[in-house]
Amino acid sequence: MAENSILFCFPSCYFTILARLFVFFSLLFCCSHSANQLGPYNTFTVSSFSYPTTNVRPFDLRYIRVDLPAWFSSVSISVQSDVDLDAKSISKVPKSTLPLICIRDGSPPLPDVLNSSLIELGSFSNGSFQRIQGPQNVQCYPMQRNITATLTNEQISPGVWYLGLFNGIGPTRTQSKMIVRSPSYSFSANISVEGCATSTMWGQYCNQTIDPFSCSQAYSYNLTENFSGANLQTIQNVVSCKNFESYCHGEGEPKVYALEVLGIAEQLKIVATNVSFTAAPTNSTGNASVANLMYFARHGAMPSMVLYDYSGDISKAPLIIRTPKVGRWFVTILPTNLSKEDGGIQNSNMQACYSITWQLLNCPVGKAGLNCSSEKYMLQTVLRRDSTPFESYYLPLSGKVSPDSADFPLEPLSSNSSYSNEIDTSWMYFLLSIPRGAAGGNIHIRMTSDVKINYEIYARYGGLPSLDSWDYYYANRTRSSDGSMFFTSYNSTEEKIDFYILYVKEGTWTFGLRSLNTTIIPSNDQTVMSVSVERCPKRCSSHGACKVALDASGLASYSFCSCDRTHGGFDCSIEIVSHQGHIWQSIALIGSNAAAILPAYWALRRKAFAEWVIFTSSGISSGLYHACDVGTWCALSFGVLQFMDFWLSFMAVVSTFIYLTTIDEVSKRAIHTVVAILTALMAITKATRSSNIILVMAIGALGLLIGWLVEFSTNLSSLSFSRGFCLNVPTRWETIGAQLSTLVKTLLRRFRWGFVLAGFSALAMAAISWKLESSESYWIWHSLWHVTIYTSSLLFLCSKVDIIINSENQTTSDGNYGLTRQDSLSRAEP
């Protein structure tokens, strides 16, 4: 069925344009203010960002995007946090609760797929940093109190880098949890990017000279005119530059060159011509068979003798890079073994001299591969209607497929593809562009057929893929990149291929389709392919909701799944709680609220209707809340049910304490009103924090104390109105002592102390259950919390004794009347 679509122009194009304008004017502002403040090595501050103190809750994450321009020299990273972990304690902390900081090239690191082997137990510093260029590579370190590192352009390449700060990794991170007891941490960060004043300088301090491959003579020609055996039906365009200048340098003196590859190319070839080894200043010829002219080539960063992509002796064989990546290539040439034996004397003045010629081979539009014999298609971006930002699908820019569907057949596109040198194989290439700010998306590739699929799929960022050079691939169910963290396939069969590339790097991606057994006579069976960018893989497997958020800079978006109570993982496909276990958890969490019947029945029997309403409502709201939380049924919205559960639970605890007082109903209503306001504020703001249990107990104890004080002050008020009583000091102290003794006896007779001790024991068990709650054992301890807290309420209610005061022991409230009656009796005596 055709999908409703519009051309992908708004809002993604405008978002990209605005983001680029923001970066441009930011860099222009920084450059204009710091151009006159160059450092001692011709460096200046390109950008500087400060991130305020941010709290990272358990299982939460934060991303920081860092843009490094092509002329950057170093980036300084400073992170301060309140994490207090040493080397010994780190090994004891489970990975599900371990605070981490990760760094990745081009796109955000995804915490739910990280392997434990990627976590370095050392500290994040200059010396511990290893090479991590590439879309698959990521490096993680335990979070520390202070992290300071300076990464140079000799370690990392220009472009976009992401810092990820996590509070625990693993499949349970995305699982929905009602209570989380793990600790949170806070951090602040400062990131400063330094740049070189001129493009011909490099290194951390911009003190190393780089010579761009100059072009004294440039020309283009057809490759078929110069290479025999080429396919005469295609024409390969070769841009060749030759420099007649000769470069000379001695042993151990490296010389660095740079070359920009601006588009998808087939081959880059660098040749050293007119190579000679001479001794200065005599110009005597050295032993060329012993001397070497070593080269070290690297994409994006300066190579060294231990860190490079290609190496060899350019005096003996040219440097050939097939399907080079787009961007800047650095080549270091280093003469070695130049010293020679001359009459038994070691000559240390030997030099290597040479000229450089380089060739860049490009195919015509629509062609790619060996001898430019394969078809190449640009994929047009089409935005999906009613979707989140950057969700789109791609169609080939060709009149051979219909633009009305997200799926397109491969047979019309591959009909003109020619065979490679391999037997019964041919290639076809598709190029697509991931826009700026969409690095938190996922590329989805689907291919279906009625018969066995005879295609292998190879993906590569920034260059053409091949059998020897790829980032991800899928050949069949047993041969694919399934071992990669950022590649996942779903139920692929011989007739269906379905996989995702997670959190893709923004820029140009190329997909190469290698067709097998092309000598078979074609049939009417059709192979259909679809290419799309989706925010969440497999729509969170129908076990969660897809969320979209922005990084700390606000210039890039990323997506993640928020799973239900029984599933986890980056796509909610991992079953954490089985169906049977889910049923038992639901029964325990919902059914344990039946314990509210005990205090509610007792309150109704004693005609304490206010307490009866509170206990009954608390049990019902808690059962409804947990029924919604486990996914059984939601009577109201989750937020409303959560508020009602916690608020009425707090009210039930405090009402139990107030019930134990014997103050009048007017005073009780006043205390209940104040308590209702306080507990409502607690329930609406951070209801699940552990300190709430202490606050509720304190409020209840305070209410009980206030009730007793009111009662005590009422009993003593009768002693303050009689003047004769005040003047009779012995009688006054005797009466006060009698009143205090009566009050103490009343308190002792008012409670059944066995029930009081049992109530406190049940309350202690409830507090222990609350403390022991964790994400894994929550359903056990919280169910026990329901039973023990309602049982403690029942025991406290049963501990109260209704005291019947005899008439002969009653104290009158009118002190004057009592004294007058005493005087009249004394005067009536004979």
CSV table of C-alpha atoms in Angstrom, one decimal, residues 248-579:
chain,number,residue,atom,x,y,z
A,248,CYS,CA,64.8,16.4,0.4
A,249,HIS,CA,65.1,15.5,4.1
A,250,GLY,CA,67.4,13.3,6.2
A,251,GLU,CA,67.0,10.2,8.2
A,252,GLY,CA,64.5,10.4,11.0
A,253,GLU,CA,63.1,13.7,9.7
A,254,PRO,CA,59.5,13.1,8.8
A,255,LYS,CA,57.6,15.2,6.3
A,256,VAL,CA,53.8,15.4,6.5
A,257,TYR,CA,51.5,15.9,3.5
A,258,ALA,CA,47.7,16.4,3.3
A,259,LEU,CA,45.2,15.7,0.6
A,260,GLU,CA,41.4,16.4,0.6
A,261,VAL,CA,39.1,13.7,-0.9
A,262,LEU,CA,35.9,15.7,-1.6
A,263,GLY,CA,33.6,13.0,-2.9
A,264,ILE,CA,33.1,9.2,-3.3
A,265,ALA,CA,36.2,8.0,-5.3
A,266,GLU,CA,37.3,4.7,-6.6
A,267,GLN,CA,41.0,4.9,-6.0
A,268,LEU,CA,43.7,7.2,-4.6
A,269,LYS,CA,47.3,6.6,-5.9
A,270,ILE,CA,50.4,8.4,-4.6
A,271,VAL,CA,53.7,7.8,-6.4
A,272,ALA,CA,57.2,8.9,-5.5
A,273,THR,CA,59.2,9.7,-8.6
A,274,ASN,CA,62.8,10.7,-9.1
A,275,VAL,CA,63.8,9.0,-5.8
A,276,SER,CA,67.5,9.4,-5.0
A,277,PHE,CA,69.6,9.0,-1.9
A,278,THR,CA,72.5,11.4,-1.7
A,279,ALA,CA,74.9,12.7,0.8
A,280,ALA,CA,74.9,16.4,1.4
A,281,PRO,CA,76.8,18.4,0.4
A,282,THR,CA,78.9,16.0,-1.8
A,283,ASN,CA,75.8,14.7,-3.7
A,284,SER,CA,77.4,11.3,-3.7
A,285,THR,CA,75.0,8.5,-4.4
A,286,GLY,CA,74.1,6.3,-1.5
A,287,ASN,CA,73.2,2.6,-1.3
A,288,ALA,CA,69.6,2.7,-2.5
A,289,SER,CA,69.1,-1.0,-1.9
A,290,VAL,CA,69.6,-0.5,1.8
A,291,ALA,CA,67.8,2.8,2.3
A,292,ASN,CA,64.0,3.1,2.7
A,293,LEU,CA,61.5,5.8,2.1
A,294,MET,CA,58.7,4.7,4.4
A,295,TYR,CA,55.2,6.2,4.3
A,296,PHE,CA,52.4,6.1,6.9
A,297,ALA,CA,48.9,7.2,5.8
A,298,ARG,CA,45.9,7.9,8.0
A,299,HIS,CA,42.4,9.3,7.5
A,300,GLY,CA,41.4,12.3,9.5
A,301,ALA,CA,44.4,12.5,11.8
A,302,MET,CA,48.2,12.6,11.6
A,303,PRO,CA,49.8,9.2,11.4
A,304,SER,CA,52.7,7.9,13.4
A,305,MET,CA,54.9,4.8,13.3
A,306,VAL,CA,52.4,3.0,15.6
A,307,LEU,CA,49.1,4.6,14.5
A,308,TYR,CA,48.3,4.5,10.8
A,309,ASP,CA,45.9,3.0,8.2
A,310,TYR,CA,48.4,2.2,5.5
A,311,SER,CA,52.2,1.9,5.5
A,312,GLY,CA,55.0,0.7,3.2
A,313,ASP,CA,58.1,1.8,1.3
A,314,ILE,CA,57.0,4.3,-1.3
A,315,SER,CA,60.4,4.1,-3.1
A,316,LYS,CA,59.6,0.5,-4.0
A,317,ALA,CA,55.8,0.6,-4.5
A,318,PRO,CA,53.2,3.4,-4.8
A,319,LEU,CA,50.6,4.0,-2.1
A,320,ILE,CA,47.3,2.8,-3.4
A,321,ILE,CA,44.1,3.3,-1.4
A,322,ARG,CA,41.1,1.7,-3.0
A,323,THR,CA,37.7,3.4,-2.3
A,324,PRO,CA,39.2,6.0,0.0
A,325,LYS,CA,37.0,7.7,2.6
A,326,VAL,CA,35.8,11.2,2.1
A,327,GLY,CA,37.8,13.8,4.0
A,328,ARG,CA,41.4,14.7,4.7
A,329,TRP,CA,44.1,12.2,4.3
A,330,PHE,CA,47.5,12.6,6.0
A,331,VAL,CA,50.7,11.0,4.6
A,332,THR,CA,54.0,11.0,6.6
A,333,ILE,CA,57.1,10.1,4.6
A,334,LEU,CA,60.1,9.1,6.7
A,335,PRO,CA,63.6,8.2,5.3
A,336,THR,CA,65.3,5.3,7.1
A,337,ASN,CA,68.5,3.4,6.8
A,338,LEU,CA,70.2,6.2,4.9
A,339,SER,CA,73.6,5.9,6.5
A,340,LYS,CA,76.2,4.1,4.3
A,341,GLU,CA,79.6,2.7,4.7
A,342,ASP,CA,82.0,4.9,2.8
A,343,GLY,CA,85.5,3.6,3.1
A,344,GLY,CA,84.7,2.2,6.5
A,345,ILE,CA,83.3,5.6,7.7
A,346,GLN,CA,79.7,6.0,8.7
A,347,ASN,CA,78.1,8.9,6.8
A,348,SER,CA,75.3,10.6,8.7
A,349,ASN,CA,74.6,13.3,6.1
A,350,MET,CA,72.6,11.2,3.7
A,351,GLN,CA,69.3,12.6,2.4
A,352,ALA,CA,66.4,11.2,0.4
A,353,CYS,CA,65.1,13.4,-2.4
A,354,TYR,CA,61.9,12.7,-4.4
A,355,SER,CA,58.9,14.2,-6.2
A,356,ILE,CA,55.3,13.4,-5.7
A,357,THR,CA,52.6,12.5,-8.2
A,358,TRP,CA,49.0,11.7,-7.1
A,359,GLN,CA,46.0,10.4,-9.0
A,360,LEU,CA,42.4,10.3,-7.9
A,361,LEU,CA,40.1,8.0,-9.9
A,362,ASN,CA,36.4,8.9,-10.2
A,363,CYS,CA,33.7,7.2,-12.1
A,364,PRO,CA,31.1,9.0,-14.2
A,365,VAL,CA,27.7,9.9,-12.7
A,366,GLY,CA,25.7,6.8,-12.0
A,367,LYS,CA,28.7,4.4,-12.2
A,368,ALA,CA,31.0,2.9,-9.5
A,369,GLY,CA,33.1,-0.1,-8.7
A,370,LEU,CA,35.8,-1.9,-10.5
A,371,ASN,CA,36.3,-0.4,-14.0
A,372,CYS,CA,33.2,1.8,-13.2
A,373,SER,CA,31.1,-1.2,-14.3
A,374,SER,CA,28.5,-1.1,-11.6
A,375,GLU,CA,25.4,1.0,-11.2
A,376,LYS,CA,25.3,3.7,-8.5
A,377,TYR,CA,22.1,5.4,-7.3
A,378,MET,CA,21.6,8.4,-5.1
A,379,LEU,CA,18.7,7.9,-2.7
A,380,GLN,CA,16.2,10.7,-2.3
A,381,THR,CA,14.9,11.4,1.2
A,382,VAL,CA,11.1,11.4,1.7
A,383,LEU,CA,9.6,12.5,5.0
A,384,ARG,CA,6.9,10.3,6.5
A,385,ARG,CA,3.7,12.1,7.5
A,386,ASP,CA,2.7,12.3,11.2
A,387,SER,CA,6.1,11.1,12.3
A,388,THR,CA,8.8,12.3,14.7
A,389,PRO,CA,11.7,14.5,13.3
A,390,PHE,CA,14.1,12.9,10.8
A,391,GLU,CA,11.9,9.8,10.3
A,392,SER,CA,12.0,9.1,6.6
A,393,TYR,CA,12.5,6.6,3.8
A,394,TYR,CA,14.7,6.7,0.7
A,395,LEU,CA,14.0,6.1,-2.9
A,396,PRO,CA,16.4,5.9,-5.9
A,397,LEU,CA,16.6,8.9,-8.1
A,398,SER,CA,15.7,7.0,-11.2
A,399,GLY,CA,12.7,6.7,-13.4
A,400,LYS,CA,12.8,3.0,-13.1
A,401,VAL,CA,10.9,2.8,-9.8
A,402,SER,CA,7.6,4.2,-8.6
A,403,PRO,CA,7.8,7.1,-6.1
A,404,ASP,CA,4.4,6.1,-4.5
A,405,SER,CA,5.8,3.4,-2.2
A,406,ALA,CA,8.6,3.1,0.3
A,407,ASP,CA,9.6,-0.2,-1.3
A,408,PHE,CA,11.3,-0.5,-4.6
A,409,PRO,CA,12.2,-3.5,-6.8
A,410,LEU,CA,15.9,-4.3,-7.5
A,411,GLU,CA,15.6,-6.0,-10.9
A,412,PRO,CA,15.0,-2.8,-12.9
A,413,LEU,CA,17.9,-1.2,-11.2
A,414,SER,CA,20.4,-4.0,-11.6
A,415,SER,CA,19.6,-4.9,-15.2
A,416,ASN,CA,22.5,-2.9,-16.5
A,417,SER,CA,25.0,-3.9,-13.9
A,418,SER,CA,28.1,-5.6,-15.2
A,419,TYR,CA,30.0,-8.4,-13.8
A,420,SER,CA,33.1,-8.0,-11.8
A,421,ASN,CA,36.2,-10.1,-12.0
A,422,GLU,CA,34.7,-12.5,-9.5
A,423,ILE,CA,32.8,-15.4,-11.0
A,424,ASP,CA,29.0,-15.0,-11.1
A,425,THR,CA,28.9,-11.8,-9.0
A,426,SER,CA,28.0,-8.1,-9.7
A,427,TRP,CA,27.7,-5.0,-7.5
A,428,MET,CA,25.1,-2.2,-7.2
A,429,TYR,CA,25.5,0.8,-4.9
A,430,PHE,CA,23.1,3.1,-3.1
A,431,LEU,CA,24.2,6.4,-1.5
A,432,LEU,CA,22.1,8.1,1.2
A,433,SER,CA,22.8,11.1,3.4
A,434,ILE,CA,22.0,11.4,7.2
A,435,PRO,CA,21.3,15.0,7.9
A,436,ARG,CA,23.0,17.0,10.7
A,437,GLY,CA,21.4,16.5,14.1
A,438,ALA,CA,19.9,13.1,13.2
A,439,ALA,CA,22.8,10.9,14.5
A,440,GLY,CA,20.5,9.4,17.2
A,441,GLY,CA,18.4,7.6,14.5
A,442,ASN,CA,18.7,4.1,13.1
A,443,ILE,CA,19.0,2.9,9.5
A,444,HIS,CA,16.5,0.1,8.7
A,445,ILE,CA,17.2,-2.2,5.7
A,446,ARG,CA,14.6,-4.7,4.6
A,447,MET,CA,14.7,-7.0,1.6
A,448,THR,CA,12.1,-9.6,0.7
A,449,SER,CA,11.6,-12.1,-2.1
A,450,ASP,CA,9.4,-15.1,-3.0
A,451,VAL,CA,12.5,-17.2,-3.4
A,452,LYS,CA,15.9,-17.3,-1.8
A,453,ILE,CA,17.6,-13.9,-1.8
A,454,ASN,CA,20.8,-13.9,-3.8
A,455,TYR,CA,22.2,-10.6,-2.4
A,456,GLU,CA,24.8,-9.7,0.2
A,457,ILE,CA,24.6,-6.2,1.7
A,458,TYR,CA,27.7,-4.3,2.7
A,459,ALA,CA,27.5,-0.8,4.4
A,460,ARG,CA,30.3,1.7,4.8
A,461,TYR,CA,30.5,5.3,6.0
A,462,GLY,CA,32.2,7.9,3.7
A,463,GLY,CA,33.3,5.5,1.0
A,464,LEU,CA,32.4,2.6,-1.3
A,465,PRO,CA,32.1,-0.8,0.5
A,466,SER,CA,33.9,-3.9,-0.8
A,467,LEU,CA,34.6,-7.4,0.4
A,468,ASP,CA,37.7,-6.0,2.1
A,469,SER,CA,36.5,-2.7,3.4
A,470,TRP,CA,33.1,-2.3,5.2
A,471,ASP,CA,31.6,-1.2,8.5
A,472,TYR,CA,28.7,-3.6,8.6
A,473,TYR,CA,27.5,-6.4,6.4
A,474,TYR,CA,24.9,-9.1,6.0
A,475,ALA,CA,25.6,-12.2,3.8
A,476,ASN,CA,23.3,-14.8,5.4
A,477,ARG,CA,22.0,-15.9,8.8
A,478,THR,CA,25.4,-17.2,9.8
A,479,ARG,CA,27.6,-14.5,8.2
A,480,SER,CA,26.8,-11.0,9.3
A,481,SER,CA,27.8,-8.2,11.7
A,482,ASP,CA,25.6,-9.6,14.4
A,483,GLY,CA,28.6,-9.5,16.7
A,484,SER,CA,28.7,-5.7,16.4
A,485,MET,CA,27.2,-3.6,19.2
A,486,PHE,CA,25.4,-1.3,16.7
A,487,PHE,CA,24.1,-3.9,14.3
A,488,THR,CA,21.0,-6.1,15.0
A,489,SER,CA,19.0,-8.3,12.7
A,490,TYR,CA,15.4,-9.5,13.2
A,491,ASN,CA,14.1,-12.9,12.1
A,492,SER,CA,16.0,-12.9,8.9
A,493,THR,CA,15.5,-15.9,6.7
A,494,GLU,CA,16.5,-17.0,3.2
A,495,GLU,CA,13.6,-15.1,1.8
A,496,LYS,CA,13.8,-12.0,4.0
A,497,ILE,CA,16.6,-9.7,5.3
A,498,ASP,CA,15.8,-7.3,8.1
A,499,PHE,CA,18.4,-5.4,10.1
A,500,TYR,CA,19.1,-2.1,11.7
A,501,ILE,CA,22.3,0.0,12.0
A,502,LEU,CA,21.9,1.8,15.4
A,503,TYR,CA,22.7,5.4,16.1
A,504,VAL,CA,24.2,6.1,12.7
A,505,LYS,CA,26.8,8.7,12.0
A,506,GLU,CA,25.6,11.8,10.2
A,507,GLY,CA,27.0,12.1,6.7
A,508,THR,CA,27.1,9.9,3.6
A,509,TRP,CA,26.5,6.2,3.8
A,510,THR,CA,27.0,3.8,0.9
A,511,PHE,CA,25.3,0.4,0.6
A,512,GLY,CA,26.8,-2.1,-1.8
A,513,LEU,CA,24.6,-5.0,-3.0
A,514,ARG,CA,26.6,-8.0,-4.1
A,515,SER,CA,24.5,-10.2,-6.4
A,516,LEU,CA,25.3,-13.9,-6.5
A,517,ASN,CA,24.6,-16.5,-9.1
A,518,THR,CA,23.7,-13.9,-11.8
A,519,THR,CA,24.2,-16.4,-14.5
A,520,ILE,CA,20.9,-18.1,-13.7
A,521,ILE,CA,18.2,-17.3,-16.1
A,522,PRO,CA,16.0,-14.5,-14.6
A,523,SER,CA,12.5,-15.4,-13.6
A,524,ASN,CA,9.4,-13.4,-12.8
A,525,ASP,CA,10.3,-13.5,-9.1
A,526,GLN,CA,11.0,-10.0,-7.7
A,527,THR,CA,13.2,-8.8,-4.9
A,528,VAL,CA,11.9,-5.7,-3.1
A,529,MET,CA,14.0,-3.5,-0.9
A,530,SER,CA,13.3,-0.6,1.5
A,531,VAL,CA,15.7,1.8,3.2
A,532,SER,CA,14.5,4.1,6.0
A,533,VAL,CA,15.6,6.0,9.0
A,534,GLU,CA,13.6,5.2,12.2
A,535,ARG,CA,13.8,6.7,15.6
A,536,CYS,CA,13.4,3.5,17.6
A,537,PRO,CA,14.2,0.0,16.2
A,538,LYS,CA,11.1,-2.2,15.5
A,539,ARG,CA,8.9,0.4,17.1
A,540,CYS,CA,10.1,-0.7,20.6
A,541,SER,CA,8.9,-4.3,19.7
A,542,SER,CA,5.4,-3.2,20.8
A,543,HIS,CA,6.5,-3.4,24.5
A,544,GLY,CA,7.3,0.3,25.0
A,545,ALA,CA,7.0,3.8,23.8
A,546,CYS,CA,9.6,5.7,21.6
A,547,LYS,CA,10.9,8.9,23.2
A,548,VAL,CA,12.9,11.7,21.5
A,549,ALA,CA,15.2,14.0,23.4
A,550,LEU,CA,17.9,16.6,22.7
A,551,ASP,CA,21.5,16.5,23.7
A,552,ALA,CA,23.0,19.1,26.1
A,553,SER,CA,23.7,21.5,23.2
A,554,GLY,CA,20.2,21.3,21.8
A,555,LEU,CA,21.5,20.9,18.3
A,556,ALA,CA,21.1,17.1,18.0
A,557,SER,CA,18.3,14.7,18.8
A,558,TYR,CA,18.4,11.1,19.9
A,559,SER,CA,15.7,8.5,20.5
A,560,PHE,CA,15.3,5.7,23.0
A,561,CYS,CA,12.7,3.2,24.1
A,562,SER,CA,10.8,3.4,27.4
A,563,CYS,CA,9.8,-0.2,28.0
A,564,ASP,CA,7.0,-1.8,30.1
A,565,ARG,CA,7.5,-3.6,33.4
A,566,THR,CA,8.4,-6.9,31.8
A,567,HIS,CA,10.7,-6.0,29.0
A,568,GLY,CA,14.0,-4.1,28.6
A,569,GLY,CA,16.9,-3.6,26.2
A,570,PHE,CA,17.4,-0.8,23.6
A,571,ASP,CA,14.4,-2.1,21.6
A,572,CYS,CA,12.3,-3.6,24.5
A,573,SER,CA,12.8,-7.1,23.0
A,574,ILE,CA,14.4,-8.7,26.0
A,575,GLU,CA,11.9,-10.4,28.4
A,576,ILE,CA,13.1,-9.5,31.9
A,577,VAL,CA,10.0,-10.9,33.7
A,578,SER,CA,8.3,-14.0,32.3
A,579,HIS,CA,4.6,-14.2,31.8
